Coordinates of C-alpha atoms in Angstrom, one line a residue:
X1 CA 0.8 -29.2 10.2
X2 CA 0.0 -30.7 13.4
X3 CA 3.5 -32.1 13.8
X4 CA 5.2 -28.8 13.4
X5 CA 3.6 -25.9 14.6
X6 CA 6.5 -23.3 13.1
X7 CA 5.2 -24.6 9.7
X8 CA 2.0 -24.4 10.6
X9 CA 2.4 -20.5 11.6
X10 CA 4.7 -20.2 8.4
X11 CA 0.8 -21.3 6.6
X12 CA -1.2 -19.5 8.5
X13 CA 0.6 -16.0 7.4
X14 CA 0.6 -16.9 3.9
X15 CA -2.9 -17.6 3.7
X16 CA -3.4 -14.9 5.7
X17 CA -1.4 -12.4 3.1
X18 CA -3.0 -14.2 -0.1
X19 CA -6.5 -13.6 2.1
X20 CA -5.9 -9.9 2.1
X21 CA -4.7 -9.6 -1.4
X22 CA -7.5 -11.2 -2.5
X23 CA -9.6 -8.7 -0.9
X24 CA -7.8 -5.9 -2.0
X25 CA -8.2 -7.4 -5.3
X26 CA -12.0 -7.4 -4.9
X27 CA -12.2 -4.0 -3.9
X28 CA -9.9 -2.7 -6.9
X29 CA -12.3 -4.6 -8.9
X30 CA -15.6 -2.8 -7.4
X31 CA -14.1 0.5 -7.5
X32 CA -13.4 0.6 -11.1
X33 CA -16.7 -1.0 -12.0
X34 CA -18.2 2.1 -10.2
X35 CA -16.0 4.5 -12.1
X36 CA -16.9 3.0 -15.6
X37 CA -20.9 2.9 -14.6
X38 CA -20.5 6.4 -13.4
X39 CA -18.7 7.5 -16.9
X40 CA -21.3 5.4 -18.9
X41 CA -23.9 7.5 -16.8
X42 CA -22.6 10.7 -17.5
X43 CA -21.8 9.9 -21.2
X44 CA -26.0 8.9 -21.7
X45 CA -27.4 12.0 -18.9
X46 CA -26.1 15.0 -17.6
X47 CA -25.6 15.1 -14.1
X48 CA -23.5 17.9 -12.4
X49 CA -23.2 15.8 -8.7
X50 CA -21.9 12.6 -10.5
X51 CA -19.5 14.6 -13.0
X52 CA -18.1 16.5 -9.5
X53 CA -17.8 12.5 -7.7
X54 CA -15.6 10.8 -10.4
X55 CA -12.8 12.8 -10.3
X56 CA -12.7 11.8 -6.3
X57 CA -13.6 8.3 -7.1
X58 CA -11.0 8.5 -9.7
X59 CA -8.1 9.8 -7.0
X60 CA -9.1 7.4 -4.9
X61 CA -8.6 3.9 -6.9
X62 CA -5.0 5.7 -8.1
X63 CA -4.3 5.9 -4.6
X64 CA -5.1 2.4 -3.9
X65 CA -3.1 1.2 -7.0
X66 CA -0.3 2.8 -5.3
X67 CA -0.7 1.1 -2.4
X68 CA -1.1 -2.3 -4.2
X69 CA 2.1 -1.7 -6.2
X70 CA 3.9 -0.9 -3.1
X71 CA 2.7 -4.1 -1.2
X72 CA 3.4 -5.8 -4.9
X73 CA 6.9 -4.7 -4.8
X74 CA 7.5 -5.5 -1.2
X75 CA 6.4 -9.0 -1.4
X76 CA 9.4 -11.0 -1.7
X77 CA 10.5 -13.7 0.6
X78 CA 12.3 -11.2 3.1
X79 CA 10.3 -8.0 2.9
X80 CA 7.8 -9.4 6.1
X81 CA 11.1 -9.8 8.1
X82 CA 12.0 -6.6 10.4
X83 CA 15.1 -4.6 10.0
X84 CA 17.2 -2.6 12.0
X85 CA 18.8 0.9 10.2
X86 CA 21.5 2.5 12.7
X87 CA 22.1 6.3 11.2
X88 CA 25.5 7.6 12.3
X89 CA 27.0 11.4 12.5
X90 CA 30.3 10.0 12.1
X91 CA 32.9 13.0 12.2
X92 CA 32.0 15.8 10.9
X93 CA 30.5 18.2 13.7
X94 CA 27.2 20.4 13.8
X95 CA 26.7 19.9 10.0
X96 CA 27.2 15.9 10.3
X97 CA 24.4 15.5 13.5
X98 CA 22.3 17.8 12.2
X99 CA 21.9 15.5 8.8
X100 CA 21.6 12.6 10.8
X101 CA 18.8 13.6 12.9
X102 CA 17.0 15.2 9.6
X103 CA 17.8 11.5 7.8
X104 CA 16.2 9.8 11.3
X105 CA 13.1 12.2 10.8
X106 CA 12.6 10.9 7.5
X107 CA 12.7 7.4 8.1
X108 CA 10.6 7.5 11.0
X109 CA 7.5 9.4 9.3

């Protein structure tokens, strides 16, 4: 590692990303041991604050799921590289530039 620092960085940004999955993993993990406690709580008492917090709880570990699957699917040897999209009106007039620039919009939100 010392000999070649460019492997050495190469390393350092896997462990980095396995780091941060592992976290993510963690938190997954603590979120839906909360949601089961909270539905084994409301199955045993009745209480009216808790039955209006699990639906939230609920959206919220589908949301991070979401995000996990994304980052799952985008995980491949080239997905941390950059990339450079070029968007063209090409010929076609008003109608053409105006789809480009809607098509730029997109991609940049």
């Amino acid at each position: 590692m010392w000999d070649d620092p460019a492997r050495g960085q190469r390393l350092n940004t896997q462990l980095s990303r396995l780091n941060d999955s592992l976290h993510r993993y963690a938190g997954l993990v603590r979120q839906l041991d909360d949601v089961v406690a909270m539905q084994e709580l409301l199955g045993d008492e009745d209480d009216a604050e808790m039955a209006r917090e699990l639906p939230a709880k609920l959206s919220a570990l589908e949301a991070e799921l979401d995000r996990v699957e994304l980052a799952n699917l985008l995980s491949g040897e080239f997905d941390a590289n950059d990339a450079v999209a070029t968007i063209n009106s090409g010929a076609g007039g008003v109608d053409a530039r105006d789809w480009a620039e809607m098509l730029l919009r997109m991609y940049l939100r």
